[in-house]
Coordinates of C-alpha atoms and ligand atoms in Angstrom, one line a residue:
G1 CA -5.4 -44.5 142.0
A2 CA -8.4 -42.7 143.6
S3 CA -10.2 -43.9 146.5
D4 CA -13.5 -45.8 146.7
Q5 CA -14.5 -42.4 148.8
D6 CA -13.3 -40.2 145.9
A7 CA -15.1 -42.2 143.4
K8 CA -18.8 -42.0 144.8
P9 CA -19.2 -38.2 143.6
L10 CA -17.8 -38.9 140.3
R11 CA -20.3 -41.8 139.7
W12 CA -23.2 -39.6 140.6
A13 CA -22.3 -37.0 138.4
G14 CA -21.5 -39.6 135.6
L15 CA -25.2 -41.1 136.3
L16 CA -26.7 -37.6 136.3
G17 CA -24.8 -36.7 133.2
L18 CA -26.2 -40.2 131.3
T19 CA -29.7 -39.5 132.4
G20 CA -29.5 -36.1 131.2
A21 CA -28.3 -37.4 127.9
L22 CA -31.0 -39.9 127.4
V23 CA -33.8 -37.2 128.4
T24 CA -32.4 -34.9 125.6
G25 CA -31.8 -37.6 123.2
A26 CA -35.4 -38.8 123.8
I27 CA -36.7 -35.3 123.5
A28 CA -34.8 -35.0 120.2
L29 CA -36.0 -38.3 118.7
A30 CA -39.7 -37.6 119.7
P31 CA -41.3 -36.7 116.2
D32 CA -41.3 -33.1 115.8
A33 CA -45.3 -32.3 114.9
D34 CA -44.2 -29.5 112.7
A35 CA -41.8 -31.6 110.9
L36 CA -44.1 -34.5 110.6
Q37 CA -46.9 -32.1 109.2
Q38 CA -44.4 -30.6 106.8
E39 CA -43.1 -34.1 105.6
Q40 CA -46.9 -34.7 104.7
K41 CA -47.4 -31.8 102.6
K42 CA -44.4 -32.2 100.5
T43 CA -45.4 -32.4 96.8
R44 CA -44.2 -35.9 95.6
V45 CA -42.4 -35.1 92.4
V46 CA -41.3 -38.0 90.0
V47 CA -38.5 -37.2 87.3
L48 CA -38.1 -39.2 84.3
G49 CA -34.6 -39.4 83.0
T50 CA -31.0 -38.5 84.1
G51 CA -29.9 -36.7 80.7
W52 CA -29.2 -33.0 79.9
G53 CA -32.9 -31.7 80.8
A54 CA -33.3 -33.7 83.9
T55 CA -29.8 -33.4 85.5
S56 CA -29.9 -29.4 84.9
F57 CA -33.4 -29.6 86.7
L58 CA -32.3 -31.5 89.6
N59 CA -29.0 -29.3 89.7
A60 CA -31.3 -25.9 89.8
L61 CA -33.8 -27.2 92.1
K62 CA -31.0 -28.9 94.6
P63 CA -30.3 -26.0 97.2
K64 CA -33.8 -25.4 98.4
H65 CA -36.0 -28.2 97.6
N66 CA -36.0 -30.2 100.7
A67 CA -38.9 -28.2 102.5
Q68 CA -41.2 -28.4 99.4
Y69 CA -40.7 -31.6 97.5
D70 CA -40.1 -35.1 97.8
I71 CA -38.2 -36.1 94.5
Q72 CA -37.7 -39.5 93.1
V73 CA -35.7 -40.0 90.0
V74 CA -36.3 -42.8 87.5
S75 CA -33.9 -43.8 84.7
P76 CA -32.2 -46.8 83.4
R77 CA -29.1 -44.8 83.1
N78 CA -27.4 -44.1 86.4
Y79 CA -25.4 -41.3 84.9
F80 CA -25.3 -38.2 83.0
L81 CA -23.7 -38.7 79.6
F82 CA -22.2 -35.8 77.7
S83 CA -23.4 -36.5 74.3
P84 CA -21.8 -34.0 72.4
L85 CA -18.5 -35.9 72.7
L86 CA -19.9 -39.3 71.6
P87 CA -18.3 -39.1 68.3
A88 CA -14.9 -38.5 70.0
A89 CA -15.6 -41.5 72.4
A90 CA -16.7 -43.7 69.5
T91 CA -13.2 -43.1 67.7
G92 CA -11.0 -43.3 71.1
T93 CA -10.2 -39.7 71.1
V94 CA -11.5 -39.5 74.5
D95 CA -12.7 -42.2 77.1
T96 CA -16.0 -43.1 77.2
K97 CA -15.9 -43.0 81.0
S98 CA -14.6 -39.4 80.8
I99 CA -17.7 -38.2 79.5
V100 CA -20.1 -39.9 82.1
D101 CA -20.7 -38.6 85.7
P102 CA -22.9 -40.7 88.2
I103 CA -26.4 -39.2 88.7
R104 CA -26.3 -39.6 92.5
S105 CA -23.2 -37.2 92.7
H106 CA -26.0 -34.4 91.4
L107 CA -28.6 -35.5 93.8
D108 CA -29.6 -34.4 97.3
K109 CA -29.6 -37.1 99.9
S110 CA -33.1 -36.7 100.6
C111 CA -33.8 -37.4 96.9
N112 CA -34.2 -41.0 95.5
Y113 CA -32.9 -42.3 92.3
Y114 CA -34.1 -45.7 91.1
K115 CA -32.3 -47.5 88.0
A116 CA -35.4 -48.5 86.2
E117 CA -37.2 -47.8 83.2
A118 CA -40.7 -45.9 83.3
L119 CA -43.0 -48.1 81.2
Q120 CA -46.3 -46.3 81.2
I121 CA -47.8 -42.9 83.0
N122 CA -51.3 -43.5 84.1
V123 CA -52.6 -39.7 84.0
K124 CA -55.7 -40.6 85.8
D125 CA -54.3 -42.5 88.9
K126 CA -51.4 -40.2 89.0
K127 CA -48.8 -43.1 88.9
V128 CA -45.8 -44.3 86.8
T129 CA -45.3 -48.3 86.2
C130 CA -41.5 -48.9 86.4
V131 CA -39.6 -51.9 85.6
Y132 CA -35.8 -52.7 86.9
E133 CA -35.0 -55.3 83.9
K134 CA -33.1 -58.2 84.8
P135 CA -29.4 -57.7 83.4
T136 CA -29.1 -60.7 81.0
W137 CA -25.4 -60.7 81.0
R138 CA -24.6 -61.5 84.3
T139 CA -23.7 -65.1 85.5
C140 CA -24.6 -64.2 88.9
D141 CA -28.4 -63.6 89.0
L142 CA -29.4 -60.9 91.5
A143 CA -32.4 -59.9 90.6
G144 CA -34.4 -63.2 89.6
K145 CA -36.7 -61.8 87.7
D146 CA -37.7 -58.1 86.1
R147 CA -39.1 -56.0 89.2
V148 CA -42.1 -54.0 88.3
F149 CA -43.3 -51.2 90.7
D150 CA -45.5 -48.1 90.8
L151 CA -44.6 -44.7 91.8
D152 CA -47.2 -42.1 92.7
Y153 CA -46.7 -38.5 91.7
D154 CA -48.5 -34.8 92.5
V155 CA -46.2 -33.7 89.7
L156 CA -44.5 -35.6 86.9
V157 CA -41.4 -34.2 84.9
V158 CA -40.8 -36.1 81.8
A159 CA -37.2 -35.9 80.2
V160 CA -37.1 -39.0 78.7
G161 CA -35.2 -37.6 75.3
A162 CA -36.1 -38.9 71.9
V163 CA -35.4 -42.0 70.0
T164 CA -33.4 -42.5 66.7
N165 CA -35.8 -42.2 63.9
T166 CA -35.2 -44.6 60.7
F167 CA -37.7 -43.0 58.8
N168 CA -39.1 -46.6 58.4
V169 CA -36.1 -46.9 55.6
P170 CA -36.1 -50.8 55.1
G171 CA -33.1 -52.5 56.5
V172 CA -31.8 -49.7 58.8
V173 CA -32.4 -51.7 61.9
G174 CA -30.3 -54.9 61.7
N175 CA -27.8 -53.6 59.3
C176 CA -26.7 -50.1 61.0
F177 CA -24.9 -48.9 63.8
F178 CA -26.3 -45.9 65.8
L179 CA -24.8 -43.2 67.9
K180 CA -27.2 -42.3 70.8
T181 CA -25.6 -43.9 73.8
A182 CA -22.3 -44.6 75.7
E183 CA -23.0 -48.5 74.5
D184 CA -23.4 -47.4 70.9
A185 CA -20.0 -45.4 71.0
K186 CA -18.3 -48.6 72.4
A187 CA -19.7 -50.9 69.7
I188 CA -18.7 -48.6 66.7
R189 CA -15.1 -48.5 68.5
E190 CA -15.2 -52.2 68.9
R191 CA -16.3 -52.4 65.2
V192 CA -13.5 -50.2 63.7
N193 CA -10.9 -52.1 65.5
A194 CA -12.4 -55.5 64.3
C195 CA -12.5 -54.2 60.6
F196 CA -8.7 -53.0 61.0
E197 CA -7.4 -56.2 62.4
L198 CA -9.5 -58.6 60.0
A199 CA -8.1 -56.6 57.0
N200 CA -4.7 -56.9 58.5
L201 CA -4.7 -60.9 58.7
P202 CA -2.4 -62.7 56.2
D203 CA -5.0 -64.2 54.2
S204 CA -7.1 -61.0 53.6
T205 CA -7.2 -59.9 50.1
E206 CA -7.3 -56.4 48.5
E207 CA -11.0 -56.9 47.8
D208 CA -11.4 -58.2 51.7
R209 CA -9.6 -54.9 52.9
K210 CA -11.6 -52.5 50.6
R211 CA -14.8 -54.3 51.7
L212 CA -14.1 -54.1 55.4
L213 CA -12.4 -50.7 55.5
S214 CA -15.3 -49.0 53.7
F215 CA -17.2 -46.8 56.1
V216 CA -20.7 -45.0 55.4
V217 CA -22.1 -42.2 57.4
A218 CA -25.9 -41.7 56.8
G219 CA -26.6 -38.2 57.5
G220 CA -25.3 -34.7 57.3
G221 CA -26.1 -33.2 60.2
P222 CA -23.7 -31.9 63.3
T223 CA -23.7 -35.8 64.7
G224 CA -22.8 -37.4 61.4
T225 CA -20.4 -34.7 60.3
E226 CA -18.5 -35.0 63.6
L227 CA -18.3 -38.8 63.2
A228 CA -17.0 -38.8 59.7
A229 CA -14.3 -36.2 61.0
E230 CA -13.3 -38.1 64.0
L231 CA -13.0 -41.5 61.8
N232 CA -11.0 -39.7 59.3
D233 CA -8.7 -38.5 62.3
L234 CA -8.3 -41.8 63.7
I235 CA -7.6 -43.6 60.5
H236 CA -5.1 -41.3 59.1
E237 CA -3.5 -40.1 62.6
D238 CA -3.3 -43.7 64.2
M239 CA -4.6 -46.6 62.0
M240 CA -2.4 -45.9 59.1
R241 CA 0.8 -46.0 61.4
Y242 CA 0.0 -49.3 63.0
F243 CA -1.5 -51.3 60.1
P244 CA 1.5 -51.3 57.5
R245 CA -0.6 -53.9 55.4
V246 CA -3.2 -51.5 54.8
Q247 CA -2.8 -49.0 51.9
A248 CA -4.7 -45.5 52.0
S249 CA -6.3 -46.7 48.8
D250 CA -8.3 -49.6 50.9
I251 CA -10.1 -47.0 53.0
S252 CA -13.0 -45.2 52.1
I253 CA -15.3 -43.0 54.3
R254 CA -18.6 -42.0 52.6
Q255 CA -21.2 -39.6 54.1
I256 CA -24.6 -39.2 52.3
D257 CA -27.2 -36.4 52.7
S258 CA -30.1 -35.4 51.0
H259 CA -29.1 -31.7 50.9
D260 CA -26.5 -30.3 48.4
H261 CA -23.9 -29.7 51.4
I262 CA -23.5 -31.2 54.9
L263 CA -24.4 -28.9 57.9
S264 CA -27.6 -27.8 56.2
A265 CA -29.1 -26.2 59.7
F266 CA -25.8 -23.9 59.7
D267 CA -25.1 -20.4 58.0
R268 CA -24.7 -21.3 54.3
S269 CA -21.3 -19.8 54.3
I270 CA -19.9 -22.2 57.1
A271 CA -22.0 -25.3 55.7
A272 CA -20.0 -24.6 52.2
Y273 CA -16.5 -24.2 54.1
A274 CA -17.3 -27.5 56.2
T275 CA -18.4 -29.5 52.6
D276 CA -15.1 -27.9 51.0
H277 CA -12.7 -29.1 54.1
F278 CA -14.3 -32.6 53.6
R279 CA -13.6 -33.3 50.3
R280 CA -10.3 -31.8 50.7
S281 CA -9.8 -34.2 53.9
G282 CA -10.6 -37.1 51.3
I283 CA -14.3 -38.0 52.8
D284 CA -16.3 -38.8 49.8
L285 CA -19.5 -36.6 50.1
I286 CA -22.6 -38.4 48.3
L287 CA -25.0 -35.2 48.4
N288 CA -28.5 -34.6 47.3
C289 CA -29.3 -38.5 47.5
R290 CA -32.0 -39.7 49.6
I291 CA -31.5 -43.2 51.3
K292 CA -34.3 -45.7 50.0
A293 CA -32.9 -49.0 51.6
V294 CA -30.2 -50.6 53.5
E295 CA -29.0 -54.1 52.8
E296 CA -26.5 -56.4 54.2
N297 CA -23.3 -54.6 52.7
R298 CA -24.9 -51.4 50.3
V299 CA -27.1 -48.7 50.9
V300 CA -29.4 -47.9 48.2
V301 CA -29.8 -44.2 47.4
L302 CA -31.9 -41.9 45.3
D303 CA -30.0 -39.3 43.4
Q304 CA -32.3 -36.5 43.4
G305 CA -30.7 -34.5 40.6
S306 CA -30.8 -37.6 38.0
N307 CA -34.0 -39.2 39.7
E308 CA -31.6 -42.3 39.7
L309 CA -31.1 -45.3 41.9
R310 CA -27.4 -46.0 43.0
Q311 CA -25.6 -48.4 45.4
V312 CA -23.1 -47.3 47.9
P313 CA -21.1 -50.5 49.3
F314 CA -20.0 -50.5 52.9
G315 CA -18.4 -52.6 55.5
T316 CA -19.8 -50.5 58.3
C317 CA -22.9 -48.3 58.1
I318 CA -23.8 -45.5 60.9
W319 CA -27.0 -44.1 61.1
T320 CA -27.2 -40.7 62.6
T321 CA -30.4 -39.0 60.9
G322 CA -32.9 -37.6 63.1
I323 CA -34.7 -38.5 66.1
R324 CA -38.7 -39.4 66.9
M325 CA -40.8 -39.3 69.9
H326 CA -40.0 -41.5 72.7
P327 CA -42.5 -44.8 73.1
L328 CA -43.2 -43.5 76.7
S329 CA -44.2 -40.0 75.2
E330 CA -46.4 -41.6 72.4
K331 CA -48.4 -43.6 75.0
L332 CA -48.9 -40.5 77.2
A333 CA -50.1 -38.5 74.3
E334 CA -52.5 -41.4 73.3
Q335 CA -54.4 -40.8 76.7
L336 CA -54.3 -36.6 76.1
Q337 CA -56.0 -37.1 72.5
G338 CA -57.2 -34.2 71.0
E339 CA -54.4 -32.1 72.8
Q340 CA -51.5 -33.8 71.3
E341 CA -50.8 -34.5 67.7
H342 CA -47.1 -34.2 67.1
W343 CA -45.0 -37.2 65.9
R344 CA -41.6 -35.9 67.1
S345 CA -42.3 -34.8 70.9
L346 CA -44.9 -33.7 73.4
K347 CA -46.8 -30.4 73.0
V348 CA -46.1 -28.3 75.8
D349 CA -47.0 -24.4 76.7
R350 CA -44.4 -21.7 77.3
R351 CA -44.0 -23.0 80.8
L352 CA -43.3 -26.5 79.7
M353 CA -46.5 -27.7 80.9
V354 CA -47.9 -30.7 78.7
K355 CA -50.9 -29.5 76.9
G356 CA -53.9 -31.3 78.4
T357 CA -52.6 -31.6 81.9
S358 CA -51.9 -29.5 84.9
D359 CA -49.2 -31.7 86.8
I360 CA -47.0 -32.7 84.2
F361 CA -44.1 -31.1 82.5
A362 CA -41.9 -32.3 79.4
L363 CA -38.4 -30.5 78.6
G364 CA -35.7 -31.2 76.1
D365 CA -36.1 -33.6 73.4
A366 CA -39.3 -35.1 74.7
A367 CA -40.8 -31.5 74.3
T368 CA -42.0 -29.2 71.5
I369 CA -43.2 -25.9 72.7
E370 CA -46.4 -24.8 70.8
Q371 CA -46.2 -22.7 67.6
E372 CA -46.8 -19.3 67.5
K373 CA -46.0 -16.8 64.7
V374 CA -43.1 -18.7 63.0
F375 CA -45.2 -20.3 60.3
S376 CA -46.7 -16.7 59.3
H377 CA -43.5 -15.2 59.5
A378 CA -41.8 -17.8 57.0
E379 CA -44.5 -17.0 54.6
E380 CA -44.0 -13.3 55.3
L381 CA -40.3 -13.6 54.4
F382 CA -41.0 -15.7 51.4
E383 CA -42.8 -12.3 50.0
E384 CA -40.2 -10.2 51.0
G385 CA -37.8 -12.4 48.9
D386 CA -40.2 -12.5 45.9
T387 CA -39.2 -9.1 44.7
N388 CA -40.5 -9.9 41.0
H389 CA -43.9 -10.6 42.6
D390 CA -44.3 -13.4 40.3
G391 CA -44.7 -15.9 43.2
N392 CA -41.8 -17.7 42.7
L393 CA -38.3 -17.8 44.8
S394 CA -35.3 -20.2 44.2
S395 CA -34.5 -22.6 47.1
A396 CA -31.0 -20.9 48.1
E397 CA -32.7 -17.5 48.4
L398 CA -35.4 -18.6 50.5
Q399 CA -32.9 -20.6 52.6
E400 CA -31.0 -17.5 53.1
L401 CA -33.8 -15.6 54.0
L402 CA -35.2 -18.0 56.5
L403 CA -31.7 -18.5 58.2
K404 CA -31.0 -14.7 58.7
E405 CA -33.7 -14.7 61.6
R406 CA -32.9 -18.1 63.2
K407 CA -32.0 -16.3 66.4
K408 CA -35.3 -14.9 66.8
Y409 CA -37.1 -18.0 65.6
P410 CA -35.0 -20.7 65.8
Q411 CA -37.7 -23.1 64.1
L412 CA -36.9 -21.4 60.9
I413 CA -33.3 -23.6 60.9
E414 CA -35.7 -26.6 60.6
I415 CA -37.9 -25.0 58.0
A416 CA -34.8 -24.0 55.9
A417 CA -33.3 -27.6 56.5
R418 CA -36.6 -28.9 54.6
V419 CA -36.6 -26.6 51.8
P420 CA -35.9 -28.7 48.7
P421 CA -32.6 -27.8 47.0
N422 CA -31.9 -26.3 43.6
K423 CA -35.3 -25.8 42.8
L424 CA -37.7 -22.4 41.9
L425 CA -40.4 -22.6 44.3
N426 CA -43.7 -21.5 44.5
R427 CA -45.6 -19.6 46.9
E428 CA -48.8 -21.7 47.3
D429 CA -46.4 -25.2 47.1
F430 CA -44.7 -23.4 50.0
K431 CA -47.6 -22.5 52.0
N432 CA -49.0 -26.0 51.7
A433 CA -45.7 -27.4 52.9
L434 CA -45.5 -25.2 55.9
A435 CA -49.3 -26.3 56.8
E436 CA -47.8 -29.9 56.8
L437 CA -44.5 -29.0 58.8
D438 CA -47.0 -27.2 61.3
K439 CA -47.7 -30.7 62.7
S440 CA -44.4 -32.0 63.2
L441 CA -41.7 -29.3 63.9
R442 CA -40.5 -28.1 67.1
S443 CA -40.3 -24.5 68.4
V444 CA -36.8 -24.8 69.8
P445 CA -34.0 -27.3 68.2
A446 CA -33.5 -30.6 69.9
T447 CA -30.1 -29.8 71.3
A448 CA -28.3 -30.3 75.1
Q449 CA -28.3 -26.5 75.1
V450 CA -32.2 -26.3 74.8
A451 CA -32.6 -29.2 77.3
H452 CA -30.1 -27.7 79.8
Q453 CA -31.8 -24.5 79.6
Q454 CA -35.2 -25.8 80.0
G455 CA -34.0 -27.9 82.9
H456 CA -32.6 -24.9 84.6
Y457 CA -35.8 -22.7 83.9
L458 CA -38.0 -25.2 85.4
G459 CA -35.9 -26.0 88.3
K460 CA -36.2 -22.1 89.0
L461 CA -39.7 -22.1 88.6
F462 CA -40.0 -25.1 91.2
R463 CA -38.1 -23.1 93.7
Q464 CA -39.8 -19.9 93.2
H465 CA -43.4 -21.6 93.7
H466 CA -44.6 -24.4 95.7
L467 CA -46.0 -26.6 93.0
D468 CA -48.7 -29.3 94.1
G469 CA -50.0 -30.6 90.8
S470 CA -52.8 -28.0 90.5
G471 CA -51.2 -26.1 87.7
L472 CA -49.1 -22.7 87.6
P473 CA -49.8 -19.4 89.2
E474 CA -50.7 -16.8 86.5
D475 CA -47.6 -14.8 87.2
A476 CA -45.2 -17.7 86.6
A477 CA -42.6 -16.7 84.2
E478 CA -42.4 -18.2 80.7
F479 CA -39.4 -20.1 79.4
K480 CA -37.1 -18.1 76.9
Y481 CA -34.4 -19.8 74.7
N482 CA -31.3 -17.9 74.6
S483 CA -29.3 -19.5 71.6
K484 CA -25.6 -19.5 72.3
G485 CA -24.7 -20.7 68.8
S486 CA -23.5 -24.0 67.4
L487 CA -20.2 -25.7 67.0
A488 CA -19.1 -28.7 65.0
Y489 CA -15.8 -30.4 64.6
I490 CA -14.7 -30.9 61.2
G491 CA -11.5 -32.8 61.6
S492 CA -7.8 -32.1 61.5
D493 CA -8.1 -29.9 64.6
K494 CA -10.6 -27.7 63.0
A495 CA -14.0 -26.5 64.0
V496 CA -16.6 -24.3 62.6
M497 CA -19.3 -22.1 64.6
D498 CA -22.8 -21.0 63.7
P499 CA -23.0 -18.1 66.2
G500 CA -26.3 -17.0 65.6
E501 CA -27.2 -13.4 65.0
S502 CA -26.0 -11.7 68.3
M503 CA -22.2 -12.9 67.7
A504 CA -22.4 -12.8 63.8
F505 CA -18.8 -12.0 63.2
L506 CA -17.9 -15.2 65.0
K507 CA -18.8 -17.0 61.9
Y508 CA -15.8 -16.1 60.1
V509 CA -13.8 -17.4 62.7
K510 CA -13.1 -21.1 61.4
G511 CA -10.3 -23.6 61.3
W512 CA -7.7 -24.6 63.8
F513 CA -8.6 -21.3 65.9
M514 CA -12.2 -22.5 66.1
G515 CA -10.9 -26.1 66.8
F516 CA -9.0 -24.7 69.9
G517 CA -12.5 -23.1 70.8
W518 CA -14.3 -26.2 70.4
K519 CA -12.1 -28.1 72.5
S520 CA -12.2 -25.6 75.2
A521 CA -16.0 -25.5 75.2
E522 CA -16.4 -29.1 75.2
I523 CA -14.0 -29.1 78.2
A524 CA -15.8 -26.5 79.9
M525 CA -19.3 -27.7 79.5
Q526 CA -18.4 -31.0 81.2
A527 CA -20.8 -31.8 84.2
S528 CA -18.1 -31.7 86.9
L529 CA -14.5 -30.9 87.4
K530 CA -13.6 -34.6 87.6
N531 CA -15.0 -34.9 84.1
Q532 CA -13.3 -31.5 83.0
L533 CA -9.8 -32.8 84.0
A534 CA -10.5 -36.2 82.4
V535 CA -11.6 -34.9 78.8
M536 CA -8.5 -32.3 79.2
Y537 CA -6.0 -35.2 79.8
D538 CA -7.6 -37.1 76.9
F539 CA -7.4 -34.6 74.6
M540 CA -3.5 -34.0 75.4
K541 CA -3.1 -37.5 75.5
T542 CA -4.5 -38.3 72.2
K543 CA -2.2 -35.6 70.7
M544 CA 0.8 -36.4 72.4
F545 CA 0.8 -40.1 72.4
G546 CA -2.4 -41.2 69.6
R547 CA -5.4 -42.9 70.5
D548 CA -5.6 -46.3 72.3
I549 CA -6.5 -48.7 69.7
S550 CA -6.3 -51.7 72.2
D551 CA -9.8 -53.6 72.5
I552 CA -10.4 -52.8 75.7
Ligands
FAD601 P1 -31.3 -37.1 77.0 O1 -30.0 -36.5 77.4 O2 -31.3 -38.1 75.8 O3 -31.8 -37.9 78.3 C1 -32.9 -38.9 78.3 C2 -32.7 -39.7 79.7 O4 -34.1 -40.2 79.7 C3 -31.5 -40.5 79.7 O5 -31.1 -40.4 81.0 C4 -32.3 -41.9 79.5 O6 -31.8 -42.8 79.9 C5 -33.4 -41.7 80.2 N1 -34.7 -42.5 79.7 C6 -34.9 -43.0 78.6 N2 -36.2 -43.8 78.7 C7 -36.4 -43.7 79.6 C8 -37.6 -44.4 80.3 N3 -38.4 -45.2 79.8 N4 -37.9 -44.1 81.7 C9 -37.0 -43.3 82.2 N5 -35.9 -42.5 81.6 C10 -35.8 -42.8 80.5 N6 -26.7 -31.3 71.4 C11 -26.0 -30.1 71.4 O7 -26.5 -29.0 71.8 N7 -24.4 -30.0 71.2 C12 -23.9 -30.9 70.4 O8 -22.8 -30.9 70.2 C13 -24.6 -32.4 70.6 N8 -24.1 -33.3 70.1 C14 -24.8 -34.7 70.2 C15 -23.8 -35.6 69.7 C16 -24.9 -37.2 69.6 C17 -24.1 -37.8 69.0 C18 -26.1 -37.1 70.1 C19 -26.7 -38.3 70.1 C20 -26.6 -35.9 70.3 C21 -26.2 -34.8 70.4 N9 -26.7 -33.4 70.9 C22 -26.0 -32.4 70.8 C23 -28.4 -33.5 71.1 C24 -28.3 -33.6 72.6 O9 -27.7 -34.8 73.4 C25 -29.8 -34.0 72.7 O10 -30.5 -32.8 72.5 C26 -30.1 -33.7 74.6 O11 -29.4 -35.0 75.1 C27 -31.6 -34.0 75.0 O12 -31.5 -33.6 76.3 P2 -32.7 -34.7 77.0 O13 -32.5 -34.3 78.5 O14 -33.9 -34.1 76.3 O15 -32.5 -36.3 76.7

């Protein structure tokens, strides 16, 4: 060992080192005036939602926002949900866990997320009142009671999406399942399993089996179509194999729509192909019928051809038709009276700023970009088609004309979808109908694709300009929608694509080849590599071993 003499200089050196370190540390810890000033200057941004729009906004903003913005995110859902695969999750083709990603993995450390629901936006005081709802299902009560708190904002981003529209049809709430959330998908999966287990019990009669195993999907849009297709796959590829007591004749899948084909927003030839494929797959299409009421075990529909009421029995009915304004957006619109008149979403300008405000942005399903020329253009298209100049045009001709230009004016898709089928339309009636629609239509469709692009655009806008809630600079770029086409799964590994105008040739690619394209796209579009691998694995597992039909 070293002697005491040798140790002395070492101790002095140690003491000096320690003092030096403490001084340096103290300097480092002392508040940096510049940093403090900058902290105070940060714009307080509150983001409502963790869906397609909000997540894409946060991702686009992430690399550079620290210096400029203090970001707080509020949503009752602490994960991003890949909604296009909800029909597949509802039938066990993919695991629900594979299509969700924790929102915190998309956030910078300086950004705070609160698991709560925004209850009210106070425009005058620039505050959002939020509530953390006490979970009711826990035996161990952590929260005690609902926790209500306020968040102040300089700039607010509303990305709360929309809610399912029941169109006030009596009996929908209480008798139907919905497909909007991960919980909805889980509930449908459990219900389908329970129906088969009950039908399989030794004392179940043929009548019981027929009642239990009749599924009705209300709505022929992409969600309803994909769900009917996935249900059909599940039943024929798996359930029939495992439930020998159940006969094919015990099962029915019916899909109801008010048009004369499903996927009415798609190109007509594609919609016709999908309709034909469904008929051949054994799905019973009840078309040209409007749902008037839903009762305990039957749907009452009005056949628009014969004008007669029909009854469609069901064991399980899933309602997938349309969306309407989120209650939070409704309350915000009420405070901005005179500027907001839509029933479906908040009216925003081309930079996604809510009309009547200078500090609130809205995007995705929660927003409608103000209409411009689309209605006068729809009228011009009518004139163009009316070659006889007698003021009349058939529904089919008008729809075809409208859909031709859907790439330039995506709103034409919704106008076309609302043209009554099989009629001779009068120009004046069409003009009046357009004036009515003007109040409710969106300028871009309510899709994940739009919400994602808007989120990306807004994130970039926030990066390029230091926004402080006093409006936008004159030179701020406007949002431009770039349609990449729409895909829909139609069952038996087949899919269709409405590619829009730029890649119109792709509309001829249907069936298995497009089915492969659909699966690849669903994998590629996942929120993270982890989800991409999980979905790919699920697709492969289902193909090789069938779906997991256990209750867990
Ligand atoms: P959402 O993604 O719905 O997100 C809304 C967010 O707001 C959620 O995080 C929610 O928890 C949160 N929120 C709700 N209330 C509050 C509140 N009070 N306070 C704070 N936060 C709140 N689109 C496509 O383009 N392709 C498809 O294939 C496709 N398939 C679909 C299939 C199904 C079954 C469904 C339901 C939709 C599908 N869509 C598809 C549409 C697409 O999901 C929506 O257009 C998209 O989710 C809209 O994004 P958003 O960010 O506006 O809203």
